[in-house]
CSV table of C-alpha atoms in Angstrom, one decimal:
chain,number,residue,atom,x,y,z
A,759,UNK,CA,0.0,0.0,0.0
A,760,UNK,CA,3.0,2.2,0.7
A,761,UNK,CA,4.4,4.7,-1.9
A,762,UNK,CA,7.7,5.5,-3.7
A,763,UNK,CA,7.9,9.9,-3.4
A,764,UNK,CA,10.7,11.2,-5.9
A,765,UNK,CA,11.4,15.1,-5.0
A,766,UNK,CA,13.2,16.9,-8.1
A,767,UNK,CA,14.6,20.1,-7.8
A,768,UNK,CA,11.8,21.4,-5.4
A,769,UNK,CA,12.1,25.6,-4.1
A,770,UNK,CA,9.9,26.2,-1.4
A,771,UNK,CA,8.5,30.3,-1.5
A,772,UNK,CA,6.6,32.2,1.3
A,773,UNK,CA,6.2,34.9,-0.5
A,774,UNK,CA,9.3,36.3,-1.9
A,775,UNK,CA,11.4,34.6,0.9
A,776,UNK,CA,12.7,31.2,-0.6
A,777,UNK,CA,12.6,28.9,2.5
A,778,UNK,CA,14.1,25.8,0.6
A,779,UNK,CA,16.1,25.8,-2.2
A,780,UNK,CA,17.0,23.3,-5.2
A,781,UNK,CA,15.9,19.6,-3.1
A,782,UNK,CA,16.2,16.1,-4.9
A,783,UNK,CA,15.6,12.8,-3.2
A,784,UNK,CA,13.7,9.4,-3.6
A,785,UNK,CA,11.9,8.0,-0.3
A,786,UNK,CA,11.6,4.4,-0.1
A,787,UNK,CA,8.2,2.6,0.3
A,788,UNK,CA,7.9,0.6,3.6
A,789,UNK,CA,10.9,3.0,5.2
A,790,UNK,CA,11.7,5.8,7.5
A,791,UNK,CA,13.6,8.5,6.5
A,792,UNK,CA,14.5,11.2,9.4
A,793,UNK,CA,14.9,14.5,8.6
A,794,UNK,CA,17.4,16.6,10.5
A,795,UNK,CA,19.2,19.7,11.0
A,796,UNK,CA,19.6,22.8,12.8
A,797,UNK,CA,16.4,25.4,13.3
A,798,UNK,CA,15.2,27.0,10.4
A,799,UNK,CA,16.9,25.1,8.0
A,800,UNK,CA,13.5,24.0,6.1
A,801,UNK,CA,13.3,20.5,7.2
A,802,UNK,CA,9.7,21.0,8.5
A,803,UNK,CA,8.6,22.8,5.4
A,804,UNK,CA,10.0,20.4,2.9
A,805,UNK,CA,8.1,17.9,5.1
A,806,UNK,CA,4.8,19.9,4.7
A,807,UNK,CA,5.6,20.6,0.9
A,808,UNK,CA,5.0,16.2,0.6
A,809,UNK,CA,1.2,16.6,1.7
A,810,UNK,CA,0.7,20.3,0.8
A,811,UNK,CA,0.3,21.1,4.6
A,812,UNK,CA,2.4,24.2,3.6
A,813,UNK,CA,-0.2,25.9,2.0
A,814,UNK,CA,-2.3,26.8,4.7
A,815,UNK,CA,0.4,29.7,5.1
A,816,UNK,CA,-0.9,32.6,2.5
A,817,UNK,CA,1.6,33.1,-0.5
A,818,UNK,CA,3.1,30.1,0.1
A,819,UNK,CA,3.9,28.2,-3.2
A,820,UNK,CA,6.4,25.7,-5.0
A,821,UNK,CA,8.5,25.1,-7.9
A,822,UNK,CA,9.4,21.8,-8.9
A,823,UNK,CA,8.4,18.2,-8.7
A,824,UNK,CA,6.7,15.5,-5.9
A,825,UNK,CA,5.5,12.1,-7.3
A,826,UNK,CA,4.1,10.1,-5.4
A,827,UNK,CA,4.1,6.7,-7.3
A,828,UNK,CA,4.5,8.7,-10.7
A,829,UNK,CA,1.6,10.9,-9.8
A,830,UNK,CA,2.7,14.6,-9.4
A,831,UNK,CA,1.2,16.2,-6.5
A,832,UNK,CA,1.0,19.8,-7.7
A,833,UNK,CA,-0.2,19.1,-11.3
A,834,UNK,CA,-3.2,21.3,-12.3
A,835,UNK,CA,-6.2,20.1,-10.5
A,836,UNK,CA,-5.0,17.6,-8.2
A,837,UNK,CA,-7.6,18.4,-5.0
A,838,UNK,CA,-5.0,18.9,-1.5
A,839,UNK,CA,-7.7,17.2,0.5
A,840,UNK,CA,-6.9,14.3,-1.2
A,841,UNK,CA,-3.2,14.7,-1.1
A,842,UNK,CA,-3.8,14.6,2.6
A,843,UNK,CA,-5.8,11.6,3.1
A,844,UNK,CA,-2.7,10.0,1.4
A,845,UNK,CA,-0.2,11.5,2.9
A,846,UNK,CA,-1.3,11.9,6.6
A,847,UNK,CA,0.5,13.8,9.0
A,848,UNK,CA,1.2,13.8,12.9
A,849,UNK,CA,2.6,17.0,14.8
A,850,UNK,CA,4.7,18.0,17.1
A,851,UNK,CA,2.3,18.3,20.1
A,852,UNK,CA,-0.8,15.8,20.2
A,853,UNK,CA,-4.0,17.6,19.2
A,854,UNK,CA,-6.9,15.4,19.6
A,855,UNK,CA,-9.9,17.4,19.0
A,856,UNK,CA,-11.3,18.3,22.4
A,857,UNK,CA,-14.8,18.1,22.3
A,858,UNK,CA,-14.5,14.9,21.0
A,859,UNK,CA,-14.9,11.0,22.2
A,860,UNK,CA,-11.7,8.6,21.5
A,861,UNK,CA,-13.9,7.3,19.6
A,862,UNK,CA,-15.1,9.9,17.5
A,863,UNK,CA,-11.4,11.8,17.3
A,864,UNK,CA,-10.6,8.0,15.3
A,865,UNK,CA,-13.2,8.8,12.8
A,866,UNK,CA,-13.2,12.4,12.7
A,867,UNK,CA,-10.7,11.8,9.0
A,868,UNK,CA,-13.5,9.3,7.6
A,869,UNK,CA,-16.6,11.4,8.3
A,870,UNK,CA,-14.8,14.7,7.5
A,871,UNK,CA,-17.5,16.2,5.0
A,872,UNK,CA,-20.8,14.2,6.0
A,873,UNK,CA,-19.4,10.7,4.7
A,874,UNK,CA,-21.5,8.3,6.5
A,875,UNK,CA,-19.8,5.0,7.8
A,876,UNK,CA,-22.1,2.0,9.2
A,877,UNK,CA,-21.9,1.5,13.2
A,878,UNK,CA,-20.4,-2.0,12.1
A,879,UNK,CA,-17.7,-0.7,10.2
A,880,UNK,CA,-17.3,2.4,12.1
A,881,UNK,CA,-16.5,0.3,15.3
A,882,UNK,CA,-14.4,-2.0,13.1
A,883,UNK,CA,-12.4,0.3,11.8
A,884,UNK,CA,-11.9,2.1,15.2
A,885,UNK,CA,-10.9,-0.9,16.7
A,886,UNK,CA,-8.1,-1.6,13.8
A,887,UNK,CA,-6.7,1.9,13.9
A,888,UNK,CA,-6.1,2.0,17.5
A,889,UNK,CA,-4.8,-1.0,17.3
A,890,UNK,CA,-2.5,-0.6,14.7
A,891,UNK,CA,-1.6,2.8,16.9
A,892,UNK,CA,-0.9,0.4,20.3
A,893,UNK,CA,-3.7,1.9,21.9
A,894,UNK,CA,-6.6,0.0,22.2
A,895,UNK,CA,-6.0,-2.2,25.1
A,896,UNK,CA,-5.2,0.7,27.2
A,897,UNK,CA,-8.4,2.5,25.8
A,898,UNK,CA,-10.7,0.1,24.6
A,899,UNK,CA,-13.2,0.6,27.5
A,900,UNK,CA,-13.5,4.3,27.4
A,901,UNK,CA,-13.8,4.8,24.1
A,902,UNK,CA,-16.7,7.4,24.7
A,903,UNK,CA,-14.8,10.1,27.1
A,904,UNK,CA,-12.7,12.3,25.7
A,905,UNK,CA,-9.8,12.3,23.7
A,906,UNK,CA,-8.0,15.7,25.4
A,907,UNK,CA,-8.3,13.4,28.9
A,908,UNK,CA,-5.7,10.8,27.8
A,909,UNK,CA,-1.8,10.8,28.9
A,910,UNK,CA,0.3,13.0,26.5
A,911,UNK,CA,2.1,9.9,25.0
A,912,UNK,CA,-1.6,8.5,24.7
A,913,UNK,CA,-3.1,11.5,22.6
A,914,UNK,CA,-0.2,10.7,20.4
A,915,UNK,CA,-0.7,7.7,19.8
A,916,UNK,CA,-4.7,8.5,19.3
A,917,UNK,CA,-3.5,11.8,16.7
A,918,UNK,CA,-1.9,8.4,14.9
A,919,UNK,CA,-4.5,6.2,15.1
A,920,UNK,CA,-7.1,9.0,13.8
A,921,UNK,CA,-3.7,9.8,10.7
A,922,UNK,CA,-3.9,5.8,9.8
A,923,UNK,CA,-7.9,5.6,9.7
A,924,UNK,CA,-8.1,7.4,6.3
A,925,UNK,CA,-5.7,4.6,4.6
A,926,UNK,CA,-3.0,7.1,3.9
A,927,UNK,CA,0.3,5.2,2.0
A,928,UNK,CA,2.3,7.7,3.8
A,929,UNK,CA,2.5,9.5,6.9
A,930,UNK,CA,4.5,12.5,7.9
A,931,UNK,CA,5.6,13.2,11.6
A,932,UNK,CA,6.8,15.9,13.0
A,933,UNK,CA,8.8,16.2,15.8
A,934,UNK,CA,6.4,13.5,17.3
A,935,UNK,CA,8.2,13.0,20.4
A,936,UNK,CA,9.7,16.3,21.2
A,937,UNK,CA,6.4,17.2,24.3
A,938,UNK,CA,6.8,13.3,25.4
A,939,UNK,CA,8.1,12.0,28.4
A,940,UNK,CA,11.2,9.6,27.3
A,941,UNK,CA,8.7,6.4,27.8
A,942,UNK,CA,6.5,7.7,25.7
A,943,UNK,CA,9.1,8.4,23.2
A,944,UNK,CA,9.8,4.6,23.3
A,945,UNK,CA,6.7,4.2,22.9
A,946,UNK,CA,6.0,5.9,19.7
A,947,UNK,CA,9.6,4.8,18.6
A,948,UNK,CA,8.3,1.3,18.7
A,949,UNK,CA,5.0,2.3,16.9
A,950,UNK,CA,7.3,3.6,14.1
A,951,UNK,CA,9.3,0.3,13.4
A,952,UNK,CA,6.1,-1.6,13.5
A,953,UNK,CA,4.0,1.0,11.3
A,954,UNK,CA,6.5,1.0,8.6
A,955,UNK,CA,5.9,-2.3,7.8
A,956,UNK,CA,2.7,-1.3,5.9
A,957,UNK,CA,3.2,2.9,5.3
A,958,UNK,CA,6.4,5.0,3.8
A,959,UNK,CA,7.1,7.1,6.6
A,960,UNK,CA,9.3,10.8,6.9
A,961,UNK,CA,9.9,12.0,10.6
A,962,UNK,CA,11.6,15.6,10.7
A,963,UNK,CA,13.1,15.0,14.7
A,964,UNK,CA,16.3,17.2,16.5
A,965,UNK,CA,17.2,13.8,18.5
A,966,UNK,CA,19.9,12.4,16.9
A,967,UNK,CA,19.7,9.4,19.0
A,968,UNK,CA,15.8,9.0,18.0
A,969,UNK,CA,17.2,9.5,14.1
A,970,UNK,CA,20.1,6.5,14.0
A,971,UNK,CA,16.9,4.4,15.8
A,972,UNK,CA,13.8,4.5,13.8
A,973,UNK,CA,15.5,5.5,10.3
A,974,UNK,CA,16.4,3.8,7.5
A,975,UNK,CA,17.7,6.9,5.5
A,976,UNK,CA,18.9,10.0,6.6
A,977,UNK,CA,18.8,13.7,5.1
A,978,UNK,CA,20.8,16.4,6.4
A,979,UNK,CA,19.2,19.9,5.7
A,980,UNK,CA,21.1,23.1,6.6
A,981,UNK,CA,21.3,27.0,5.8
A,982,UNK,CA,23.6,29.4,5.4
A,983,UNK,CA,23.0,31.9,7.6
A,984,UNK,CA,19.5,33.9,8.7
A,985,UNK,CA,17.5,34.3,5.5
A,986,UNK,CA,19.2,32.3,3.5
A,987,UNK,CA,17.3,29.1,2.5
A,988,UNK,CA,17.3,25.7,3.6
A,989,UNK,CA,19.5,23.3,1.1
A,990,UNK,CA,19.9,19.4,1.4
A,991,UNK,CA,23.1,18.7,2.1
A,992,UNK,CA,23.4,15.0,2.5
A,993,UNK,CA,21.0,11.9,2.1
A,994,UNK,CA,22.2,8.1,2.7
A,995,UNK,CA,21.7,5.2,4.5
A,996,UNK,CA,21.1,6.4,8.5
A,997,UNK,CA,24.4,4.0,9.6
A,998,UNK,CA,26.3,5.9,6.8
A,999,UNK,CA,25.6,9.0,7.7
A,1000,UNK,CA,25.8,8.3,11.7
A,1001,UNK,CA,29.0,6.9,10.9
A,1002,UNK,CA,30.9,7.8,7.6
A,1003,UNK,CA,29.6,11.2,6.5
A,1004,UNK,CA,30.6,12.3,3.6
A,1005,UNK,CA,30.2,16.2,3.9
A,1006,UNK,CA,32.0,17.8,6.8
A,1007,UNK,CA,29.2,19.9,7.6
A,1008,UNK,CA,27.0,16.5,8.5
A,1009,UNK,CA,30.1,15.1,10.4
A,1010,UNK,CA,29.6,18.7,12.4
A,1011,UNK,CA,26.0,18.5,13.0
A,1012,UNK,CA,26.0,14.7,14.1
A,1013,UNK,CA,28.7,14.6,16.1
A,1014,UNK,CA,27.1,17.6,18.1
A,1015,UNK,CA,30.1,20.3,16.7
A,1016,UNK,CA,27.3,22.7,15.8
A,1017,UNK,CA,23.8,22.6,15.5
């Protein structure tokens, strides 16, 4: 179900201001890639540029190419809703929706413009995604309270489960684990190596610990100074890049010499 993305020469604009400049990679299906670098060197942009997250900012646009599976994401009348429910997406700090039920905050993707699902199928499919998400032992008799009353590591986990409801063939995380405690992080570090067994996954994370764990490729990003924008630097296999960089600069950053 997962999909090959192949990025070609993709600029990232807000504007005038070029937040990511000249960016070529191919993502792996049934892998994680981690993305990495210092603060405002684009990695979390480029990450919203593979689901169109990014244009929610005003002015924001792109030039070059994202296929997913062949299919270009920005050709002319490709709908962004739809991009999403492919490519899903998990943030940085858990955001079930708060006046909603576990239960509900699963479904809330499916029934997301009136689309009606029988109880049957509804409770099926709840069932699966929190279980796919590690969840649903822990919550499978309270699925009617809210979601906002679970642990933080828990909402995480439910904000994955709701991401994995939809069918997506990729899902995006970012920063997952930076507002977990470190078992949660486990936790969700687990969930990764089990979820990419069935979706392509790209996590943007600071930890470079977390990065040589869960990844199976590596991309460097970093920047040249304030307002200059965010460049790919290096891309390779996570045990290569953790221990025979090839570009100083990722040697630097890795090793904790800047960054």
């Amino acid at each position: 179900m997962s999909k090959r993305i192949v990025v070609t020469d993709l600029n990232v604009y807000y504007g005038r201001f070029r937040a990511v400049e000249g960016v070529s990679l191919t993502i792996e299906p049934r892998s994680v890639t981690a993305l990495i670098g210092p603060s405002g060197c684009g990695k979390s942009t480029f990450l919203r540029t593979l689901n169109r997250m990014h244009e929610v900012v005003p002015g924001a646009r792109v030039e070059g190419e994202v296929l997913l599976d062949g299919s270009d994401l920005y050709a002319p009348g490709v709908d962004p809703v739809l991009v999403r429910r492919q490519v899903g997406m998990v943030f940085q700090r858990p955001n079930p929706f708060p006046t909603m039920s576990i239960r509900d905050n699963v479904l809330a993707g499916v029934t997301l413009g009136n689309r009606r699902i029988p109880t049957a199928d509804a409770d099926d499919l709840v069932e699966r995604s929190l279980t796919s998400a590690n969840l649903w032992n822990e919550v499978k008799d309270r699925l009617e309270l809210p979601g906002n009353g679970l642990s933080g590591g828990q909402q995480q986990r439910l904000c994955i489960a709701r991401a994995i409801a939809v069918a997506p063939e990729v899902l995006l995380m970012d920063e997952p684990c930076s507002a977990l405690d470190p078992i949660s992080t486990l936790a969700i570090e687990d969930l990764i190596g089990q979820l990419k067994r069935d979706y392509t996954i790209v996590i943007v994370t600071h930890d470079m610990q977390q990065a040589s764990r869960v990844s199976d490729r590596t991309a460097f990003f970093t920047t040249a100074g304030t307002g200059e924008p965010g460049r790919l630097i290096e891309y390779d296999d996570t045990r290569v890049m953790f221990s025979r960089p090839k570009v100083k600069a990722t040697e630097d950053y890795v090793s904790g010499r800047f960054g």
